[in-house]
PDB file of C-alpha atoms and ligand atoms in Angstrom:
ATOM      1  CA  UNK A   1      17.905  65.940  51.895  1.00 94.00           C
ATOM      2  CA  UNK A   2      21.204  66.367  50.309  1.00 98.00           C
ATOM      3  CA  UNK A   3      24.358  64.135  51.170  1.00 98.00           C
ATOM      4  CA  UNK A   4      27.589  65.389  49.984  1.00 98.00           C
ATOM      5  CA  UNK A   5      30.034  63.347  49.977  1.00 98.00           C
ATOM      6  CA  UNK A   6      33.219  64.378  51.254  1.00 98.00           C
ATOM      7  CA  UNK A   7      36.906  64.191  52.691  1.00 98.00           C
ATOM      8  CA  UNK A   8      38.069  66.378  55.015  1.00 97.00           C
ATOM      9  CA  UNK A   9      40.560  69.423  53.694  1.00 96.00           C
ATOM     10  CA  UNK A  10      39.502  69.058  49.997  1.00 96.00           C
ATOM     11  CA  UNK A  11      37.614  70.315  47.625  1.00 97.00           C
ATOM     12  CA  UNK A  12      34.173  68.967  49.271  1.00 98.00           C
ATOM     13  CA  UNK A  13      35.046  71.382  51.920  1.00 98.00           C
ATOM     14  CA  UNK A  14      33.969  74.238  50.636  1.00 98.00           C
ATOM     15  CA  UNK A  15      30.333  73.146  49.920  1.00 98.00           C
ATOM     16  CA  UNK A  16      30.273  72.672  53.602  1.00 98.00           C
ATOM     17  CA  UNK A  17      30.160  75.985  53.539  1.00 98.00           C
ATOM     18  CA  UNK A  18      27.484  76.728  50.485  1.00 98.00           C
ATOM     19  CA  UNK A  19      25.367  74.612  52.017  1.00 98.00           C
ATOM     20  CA  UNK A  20      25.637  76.169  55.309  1.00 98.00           C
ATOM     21  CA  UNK A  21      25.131  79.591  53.677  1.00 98.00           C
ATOM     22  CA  UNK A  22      22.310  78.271  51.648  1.00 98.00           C
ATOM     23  CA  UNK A  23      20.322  77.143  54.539  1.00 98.00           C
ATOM     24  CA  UNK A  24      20.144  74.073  53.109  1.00 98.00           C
ATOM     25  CA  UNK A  25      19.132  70.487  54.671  1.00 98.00           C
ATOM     26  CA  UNK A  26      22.123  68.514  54.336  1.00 98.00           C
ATOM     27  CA  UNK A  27      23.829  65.477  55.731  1.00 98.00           C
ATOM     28  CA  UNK A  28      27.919  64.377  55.349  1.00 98.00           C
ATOM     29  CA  UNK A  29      28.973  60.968  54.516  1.00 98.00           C
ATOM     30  CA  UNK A  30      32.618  60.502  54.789  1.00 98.00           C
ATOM     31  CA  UNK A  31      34.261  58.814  52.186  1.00 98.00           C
ATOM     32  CA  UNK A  32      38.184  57.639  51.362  1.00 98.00           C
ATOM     33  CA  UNK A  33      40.016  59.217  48.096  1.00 98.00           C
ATOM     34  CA  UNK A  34      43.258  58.067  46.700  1.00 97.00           C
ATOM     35  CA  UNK A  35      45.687  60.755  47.412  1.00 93.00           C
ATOM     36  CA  UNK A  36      48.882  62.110  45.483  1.00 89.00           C
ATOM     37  CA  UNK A  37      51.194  59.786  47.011  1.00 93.00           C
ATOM     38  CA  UNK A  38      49.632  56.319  46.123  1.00 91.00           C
ATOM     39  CA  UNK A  39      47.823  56.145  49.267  1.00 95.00           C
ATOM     40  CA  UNK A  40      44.246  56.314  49.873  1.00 95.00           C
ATOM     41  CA  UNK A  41      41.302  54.075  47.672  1.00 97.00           C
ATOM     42  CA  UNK A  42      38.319  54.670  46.221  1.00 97.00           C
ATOM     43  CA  UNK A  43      34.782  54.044  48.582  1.00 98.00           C
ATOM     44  CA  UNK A  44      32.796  52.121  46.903  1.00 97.00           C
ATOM     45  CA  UNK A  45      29.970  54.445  48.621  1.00 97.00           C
ATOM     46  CA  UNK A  46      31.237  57.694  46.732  1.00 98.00           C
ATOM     47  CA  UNK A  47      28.818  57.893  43.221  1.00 98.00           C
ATOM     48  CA  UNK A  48      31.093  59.881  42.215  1.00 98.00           C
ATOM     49  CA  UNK A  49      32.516  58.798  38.714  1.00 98.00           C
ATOM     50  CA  UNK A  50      36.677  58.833  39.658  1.00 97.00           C
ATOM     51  CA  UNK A  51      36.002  58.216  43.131  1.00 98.00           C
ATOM     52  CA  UNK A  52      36.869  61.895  43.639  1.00 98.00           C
ATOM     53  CA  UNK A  53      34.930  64.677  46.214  1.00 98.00           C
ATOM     54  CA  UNK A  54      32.796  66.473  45.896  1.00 98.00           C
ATOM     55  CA  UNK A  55      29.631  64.583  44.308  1.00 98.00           C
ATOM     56  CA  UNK A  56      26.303  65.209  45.681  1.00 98.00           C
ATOM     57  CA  UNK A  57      23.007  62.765  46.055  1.00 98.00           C
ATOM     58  CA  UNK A  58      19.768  65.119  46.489  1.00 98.00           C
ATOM     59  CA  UNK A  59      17.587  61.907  46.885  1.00 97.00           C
ATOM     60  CA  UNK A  60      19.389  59.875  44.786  1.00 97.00           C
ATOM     61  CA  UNK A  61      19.649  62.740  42.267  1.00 98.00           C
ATOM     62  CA  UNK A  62      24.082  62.611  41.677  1.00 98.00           C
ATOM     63  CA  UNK A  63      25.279  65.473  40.823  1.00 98.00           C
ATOM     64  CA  UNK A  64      29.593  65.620  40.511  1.00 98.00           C
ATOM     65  CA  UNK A  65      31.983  68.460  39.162  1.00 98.00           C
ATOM     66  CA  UNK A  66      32.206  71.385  41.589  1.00 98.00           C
ATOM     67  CA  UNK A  67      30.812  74.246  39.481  1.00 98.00           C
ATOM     68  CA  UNK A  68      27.341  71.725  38.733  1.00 98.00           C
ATOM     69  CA  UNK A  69      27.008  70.869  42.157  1.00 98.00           C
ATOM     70  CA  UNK A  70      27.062  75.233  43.134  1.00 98.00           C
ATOM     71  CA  UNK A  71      24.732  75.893  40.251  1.00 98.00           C
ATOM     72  CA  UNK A  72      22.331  72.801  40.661  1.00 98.00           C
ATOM     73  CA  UNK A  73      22.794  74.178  44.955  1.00 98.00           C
ATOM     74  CA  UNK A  74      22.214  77.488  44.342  1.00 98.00           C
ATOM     75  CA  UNK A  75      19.296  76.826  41.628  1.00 98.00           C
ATOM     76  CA  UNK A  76      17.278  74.371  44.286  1.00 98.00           C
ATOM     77  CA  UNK A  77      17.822  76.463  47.345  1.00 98.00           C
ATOM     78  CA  UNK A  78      17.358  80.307  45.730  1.00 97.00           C
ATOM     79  CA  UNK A  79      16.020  81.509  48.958  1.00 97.00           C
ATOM     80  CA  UNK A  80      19.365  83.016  49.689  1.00 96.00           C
ATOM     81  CA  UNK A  81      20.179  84.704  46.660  1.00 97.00           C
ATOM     82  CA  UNK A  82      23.548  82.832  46.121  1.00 98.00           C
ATOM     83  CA  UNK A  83      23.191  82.391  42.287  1.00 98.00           C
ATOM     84  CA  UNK A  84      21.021  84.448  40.067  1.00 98.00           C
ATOM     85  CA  UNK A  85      18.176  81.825  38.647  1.00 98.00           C
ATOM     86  CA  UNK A  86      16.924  81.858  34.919  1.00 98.00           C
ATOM     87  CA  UNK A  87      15.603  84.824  33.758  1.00 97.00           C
ATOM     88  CA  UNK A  88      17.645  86.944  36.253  1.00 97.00           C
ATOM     89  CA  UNK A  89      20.358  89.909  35.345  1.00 94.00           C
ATOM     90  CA  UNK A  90      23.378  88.346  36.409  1.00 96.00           C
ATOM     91  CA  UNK A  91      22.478  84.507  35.539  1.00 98.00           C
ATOM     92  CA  UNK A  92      24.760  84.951  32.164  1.00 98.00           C
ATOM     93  CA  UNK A  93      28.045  86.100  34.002  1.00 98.00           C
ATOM     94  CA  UNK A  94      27.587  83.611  36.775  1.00 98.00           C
ATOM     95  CA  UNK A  95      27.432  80.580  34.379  1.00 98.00           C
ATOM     96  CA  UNK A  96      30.324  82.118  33.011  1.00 98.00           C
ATOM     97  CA  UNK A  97      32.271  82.146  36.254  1.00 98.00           C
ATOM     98  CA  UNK A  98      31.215  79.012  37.477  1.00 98.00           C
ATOM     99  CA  UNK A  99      32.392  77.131  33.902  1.00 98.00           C
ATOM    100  CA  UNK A 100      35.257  79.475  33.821  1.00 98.00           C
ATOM    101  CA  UNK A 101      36.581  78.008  37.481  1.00 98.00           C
ATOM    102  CA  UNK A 102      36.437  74.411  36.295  1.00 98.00           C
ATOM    103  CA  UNK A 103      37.104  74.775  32.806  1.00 98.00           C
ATOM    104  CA  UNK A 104      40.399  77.604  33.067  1.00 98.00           C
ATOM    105  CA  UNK A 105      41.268  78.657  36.466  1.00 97.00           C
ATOM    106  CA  UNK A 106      41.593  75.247  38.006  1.00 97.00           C
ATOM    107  CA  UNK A 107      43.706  73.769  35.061  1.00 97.00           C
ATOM    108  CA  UNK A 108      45.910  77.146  34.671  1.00 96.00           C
ATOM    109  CA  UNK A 109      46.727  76.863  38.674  1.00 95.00           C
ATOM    110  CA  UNK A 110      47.246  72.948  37.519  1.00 95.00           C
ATOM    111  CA  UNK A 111      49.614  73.567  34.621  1.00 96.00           C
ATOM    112  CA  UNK A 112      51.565  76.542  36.935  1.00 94.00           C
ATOM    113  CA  UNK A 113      52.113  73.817  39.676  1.00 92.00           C
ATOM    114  CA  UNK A 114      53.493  71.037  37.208  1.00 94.00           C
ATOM    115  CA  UNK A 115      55.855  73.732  35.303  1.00 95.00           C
ATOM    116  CA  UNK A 116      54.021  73.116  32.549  1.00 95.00           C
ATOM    117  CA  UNK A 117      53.561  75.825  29.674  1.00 95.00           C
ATOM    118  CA  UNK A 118      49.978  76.409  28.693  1.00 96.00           C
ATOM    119  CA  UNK A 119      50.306  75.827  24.603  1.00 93.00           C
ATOM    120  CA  UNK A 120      48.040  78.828  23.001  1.00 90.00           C
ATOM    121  CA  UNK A 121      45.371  77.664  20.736  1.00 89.00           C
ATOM    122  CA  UNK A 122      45.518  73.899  22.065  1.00 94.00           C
ATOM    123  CA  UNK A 123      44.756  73.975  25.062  1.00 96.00           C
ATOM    124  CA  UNK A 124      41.336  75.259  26.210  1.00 96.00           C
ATOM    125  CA  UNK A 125      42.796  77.597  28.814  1.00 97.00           C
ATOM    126  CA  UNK A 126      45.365  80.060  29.620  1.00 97.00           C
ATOM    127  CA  UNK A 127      48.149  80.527  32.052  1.00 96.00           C
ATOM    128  CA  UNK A 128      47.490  82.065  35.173  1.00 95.00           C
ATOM    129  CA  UNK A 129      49.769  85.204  34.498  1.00 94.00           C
ATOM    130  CA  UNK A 130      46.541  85.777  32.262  1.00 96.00           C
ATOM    131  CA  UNK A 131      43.752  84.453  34.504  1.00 96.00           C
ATOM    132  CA  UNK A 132      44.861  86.720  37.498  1.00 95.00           C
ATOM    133  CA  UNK A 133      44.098  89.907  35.295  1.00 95.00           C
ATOM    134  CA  UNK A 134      40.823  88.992  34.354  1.00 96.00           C
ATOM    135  CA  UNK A 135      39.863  88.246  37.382  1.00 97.00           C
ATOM    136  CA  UNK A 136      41.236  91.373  39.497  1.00 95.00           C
ATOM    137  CA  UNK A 137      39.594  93.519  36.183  1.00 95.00           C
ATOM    138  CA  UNK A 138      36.500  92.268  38.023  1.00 95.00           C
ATOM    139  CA  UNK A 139      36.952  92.848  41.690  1.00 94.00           C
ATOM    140  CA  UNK A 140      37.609  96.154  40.741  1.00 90.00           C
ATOM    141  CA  UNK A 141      34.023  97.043  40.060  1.00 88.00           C
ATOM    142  CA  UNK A 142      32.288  95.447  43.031  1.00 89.00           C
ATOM    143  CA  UNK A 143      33.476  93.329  45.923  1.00 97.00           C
ATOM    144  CA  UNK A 144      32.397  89.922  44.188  1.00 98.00           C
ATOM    145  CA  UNK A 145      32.862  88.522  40.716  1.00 98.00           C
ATOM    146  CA  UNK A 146      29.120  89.578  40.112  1.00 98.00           C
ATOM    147  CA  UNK A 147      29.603  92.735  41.752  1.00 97.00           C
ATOM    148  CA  UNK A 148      27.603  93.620  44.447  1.00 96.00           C
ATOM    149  CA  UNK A 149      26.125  90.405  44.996  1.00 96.00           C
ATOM    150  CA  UNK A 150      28.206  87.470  46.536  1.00 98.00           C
ATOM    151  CA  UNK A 151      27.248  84.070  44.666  1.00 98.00           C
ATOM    152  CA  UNK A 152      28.353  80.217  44.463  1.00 98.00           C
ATOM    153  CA  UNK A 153      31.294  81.341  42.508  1.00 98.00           C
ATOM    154  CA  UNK A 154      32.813  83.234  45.216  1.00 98.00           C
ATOM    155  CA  UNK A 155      32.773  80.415  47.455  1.00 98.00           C
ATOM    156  CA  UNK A 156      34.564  78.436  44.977  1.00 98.00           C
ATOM    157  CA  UNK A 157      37.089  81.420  44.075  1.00 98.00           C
ATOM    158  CA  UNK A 158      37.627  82.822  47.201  1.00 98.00           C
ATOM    159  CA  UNK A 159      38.308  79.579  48.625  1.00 98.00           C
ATOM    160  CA  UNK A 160      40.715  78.864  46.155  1.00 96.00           C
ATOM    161  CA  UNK A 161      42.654  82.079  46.433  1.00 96.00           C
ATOM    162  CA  UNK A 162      42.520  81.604  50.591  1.00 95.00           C
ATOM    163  CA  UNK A 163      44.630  78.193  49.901  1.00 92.00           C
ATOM    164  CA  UNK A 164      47.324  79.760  47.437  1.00 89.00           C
ATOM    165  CA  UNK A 165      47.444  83.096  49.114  1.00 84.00           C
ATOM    166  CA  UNK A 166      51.262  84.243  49.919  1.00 78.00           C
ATOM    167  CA  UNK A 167      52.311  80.987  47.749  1.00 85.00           C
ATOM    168  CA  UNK A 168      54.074  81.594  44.583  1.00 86.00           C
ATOM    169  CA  UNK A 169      51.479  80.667  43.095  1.00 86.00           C
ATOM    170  CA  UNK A 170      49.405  84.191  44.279  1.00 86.00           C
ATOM    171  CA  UNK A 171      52.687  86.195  44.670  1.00 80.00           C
ATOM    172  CA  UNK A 172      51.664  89.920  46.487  1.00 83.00           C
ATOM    173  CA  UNK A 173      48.303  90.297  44.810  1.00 88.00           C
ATOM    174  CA  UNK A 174      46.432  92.363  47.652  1.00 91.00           C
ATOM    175  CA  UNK A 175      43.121  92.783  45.250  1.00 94.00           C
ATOM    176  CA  UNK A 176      42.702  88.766  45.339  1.00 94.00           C
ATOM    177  CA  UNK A 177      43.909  88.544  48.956  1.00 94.00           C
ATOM    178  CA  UNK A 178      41.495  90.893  50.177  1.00 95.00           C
ATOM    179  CA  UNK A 179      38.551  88.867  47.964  1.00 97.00           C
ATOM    180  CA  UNK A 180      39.248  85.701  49.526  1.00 97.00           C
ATOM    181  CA  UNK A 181      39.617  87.460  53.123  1.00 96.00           C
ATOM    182  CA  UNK A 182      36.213  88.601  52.527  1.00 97.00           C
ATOM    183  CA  UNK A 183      34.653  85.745  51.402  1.00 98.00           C
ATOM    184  CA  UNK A 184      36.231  83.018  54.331  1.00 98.00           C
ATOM    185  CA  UNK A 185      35.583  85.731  56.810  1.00 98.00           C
ATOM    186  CA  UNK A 186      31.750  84.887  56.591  1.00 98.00           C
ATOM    187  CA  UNK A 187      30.058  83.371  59.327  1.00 98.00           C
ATOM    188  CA  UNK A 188      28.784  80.466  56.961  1.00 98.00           C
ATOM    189  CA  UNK A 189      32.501  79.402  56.418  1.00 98.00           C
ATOM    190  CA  UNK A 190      33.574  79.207  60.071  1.00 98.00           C
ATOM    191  CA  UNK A 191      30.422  76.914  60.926  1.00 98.00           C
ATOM    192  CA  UNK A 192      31.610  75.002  57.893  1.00 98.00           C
ATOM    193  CA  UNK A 193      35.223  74.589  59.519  1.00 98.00           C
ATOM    194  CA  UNK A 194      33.638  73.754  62.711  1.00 98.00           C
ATOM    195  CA  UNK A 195      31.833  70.512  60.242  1.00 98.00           C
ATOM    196  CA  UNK A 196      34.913  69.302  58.395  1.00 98.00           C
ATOM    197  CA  UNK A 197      35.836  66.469  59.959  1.00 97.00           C
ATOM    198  CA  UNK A 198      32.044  65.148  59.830  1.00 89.00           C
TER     199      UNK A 198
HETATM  200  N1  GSH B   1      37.085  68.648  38.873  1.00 54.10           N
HETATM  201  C1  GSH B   1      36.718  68.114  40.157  1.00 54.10           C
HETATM  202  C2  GSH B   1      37.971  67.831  40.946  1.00 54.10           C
HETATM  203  C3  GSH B   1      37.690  66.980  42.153  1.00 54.10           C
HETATM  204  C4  GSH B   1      38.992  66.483  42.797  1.00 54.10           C
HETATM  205  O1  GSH B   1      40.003  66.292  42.115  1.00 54.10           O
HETATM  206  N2  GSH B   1      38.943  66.255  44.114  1.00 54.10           N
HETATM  207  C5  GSH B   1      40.093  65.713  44.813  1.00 54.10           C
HETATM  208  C6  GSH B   1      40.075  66.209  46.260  1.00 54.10           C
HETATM  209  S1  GSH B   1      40.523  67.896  46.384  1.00 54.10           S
HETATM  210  C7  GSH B   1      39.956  64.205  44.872  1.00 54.10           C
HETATM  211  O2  GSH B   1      38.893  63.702  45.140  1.00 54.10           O
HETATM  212  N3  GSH B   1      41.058  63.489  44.623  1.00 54.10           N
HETATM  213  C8  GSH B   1      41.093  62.059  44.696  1.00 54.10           C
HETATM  214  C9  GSH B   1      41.398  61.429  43.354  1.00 54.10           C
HETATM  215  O3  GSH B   1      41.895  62.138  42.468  1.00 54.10           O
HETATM  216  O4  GSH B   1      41.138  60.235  43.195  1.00 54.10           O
HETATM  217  C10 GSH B   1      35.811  69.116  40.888  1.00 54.10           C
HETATM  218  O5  GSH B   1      36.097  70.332  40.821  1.00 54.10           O
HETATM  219  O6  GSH B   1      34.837  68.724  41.516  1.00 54.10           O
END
């Protein structure tokens, strides 16, 4: 049985919806964050290291950082098809995709929302004026970032781009807007809406 440990709205909510598109037995345990404004603490219940969601127990098995807890998901529960496994065609780009979101994509959004330039050959990512490219160079040859077949690392992309779509910080990009469209129109992410609260 897997618990996930989440907060409503956050980043735990989307594997809600992986594990609801997985098939997957799972159970939610509720926990308190500290938030942005100085409110909030950390549950002593949450393994996670920083008190932050998501983190994972699979039997006591902790598993923390978003794009481990989709590949360690998608690895145990293959049934599916939502990740390629070892061995498989597309396993190499989808490890890719899934480091790429933690390691480039989340801190270029980060450094766009705190004004903050992006210094070349320091830092281990780029700004998102160069992210967005690669990414819509993708989408153009198949619906998903492994092309025909929609994995883990949609669910973390296309949730991503469903938050900041219209924002300035996705200003008129119809190629990513119809991506995440496509990816929170599945079933699997409306039953995971109907779950977020607990
Ligand atoms: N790199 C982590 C980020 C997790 C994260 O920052 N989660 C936020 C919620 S969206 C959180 O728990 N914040 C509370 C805190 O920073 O203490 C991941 O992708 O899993």
């Amino acid at each position: 049985m897997i618990t996930l440990f989440h907060r409503p709205q956050t980043r735990s909510s989307r594997f809600i919806f992986l594990l609801e598109e997985l098939e997957a037995p799972y159970e939610i345990k509720l926990v308190t964050t500290r938030s942005r404004d100085g409110s909030g603490s950390v549950d002593p219940a949450n393994p996670h290291p920083h008190g932050k969601v998501p983190a994972i127990s699979d039997d006591g098995i902790i598993v923390f950082e978003s794009s481990a807890i989709a590949l360690y998901l998608t690895d145990k529960f293959p049934k599916h098809q939502l990740g390629p496994q070892v061995g498989e065609p597309g396993r190499g780009a989808y490890l890719s995709w899934l480091s790429y979101y933690g390691g480039v994509l989340e801190p270029a959004f980060v450094s766009k929302f705190m004004k903050m330039e992006v210094p070349r050959g320091t830092a281990g990512w780029v700004a998102v004026e160069e992210v967005l490219p690669a990414v819509i160079q993708k989408l153009s040859a198949g619906p998903y970032l492994l092309g025909q077949q929609f994995s883990a690392a949609d669910v973390l992309y296309g949730t991503s781009f469903a938050l900041f779509a219209r924002s300035p910080m996705l200003p008129n990009m119809p190629v990513i807007e119809e991506y995440a469209k496509r990816v929170i129109e599945r079933p699997a992410f409306a039953r995971a809406q109907a779950r977020d609260n607990g």
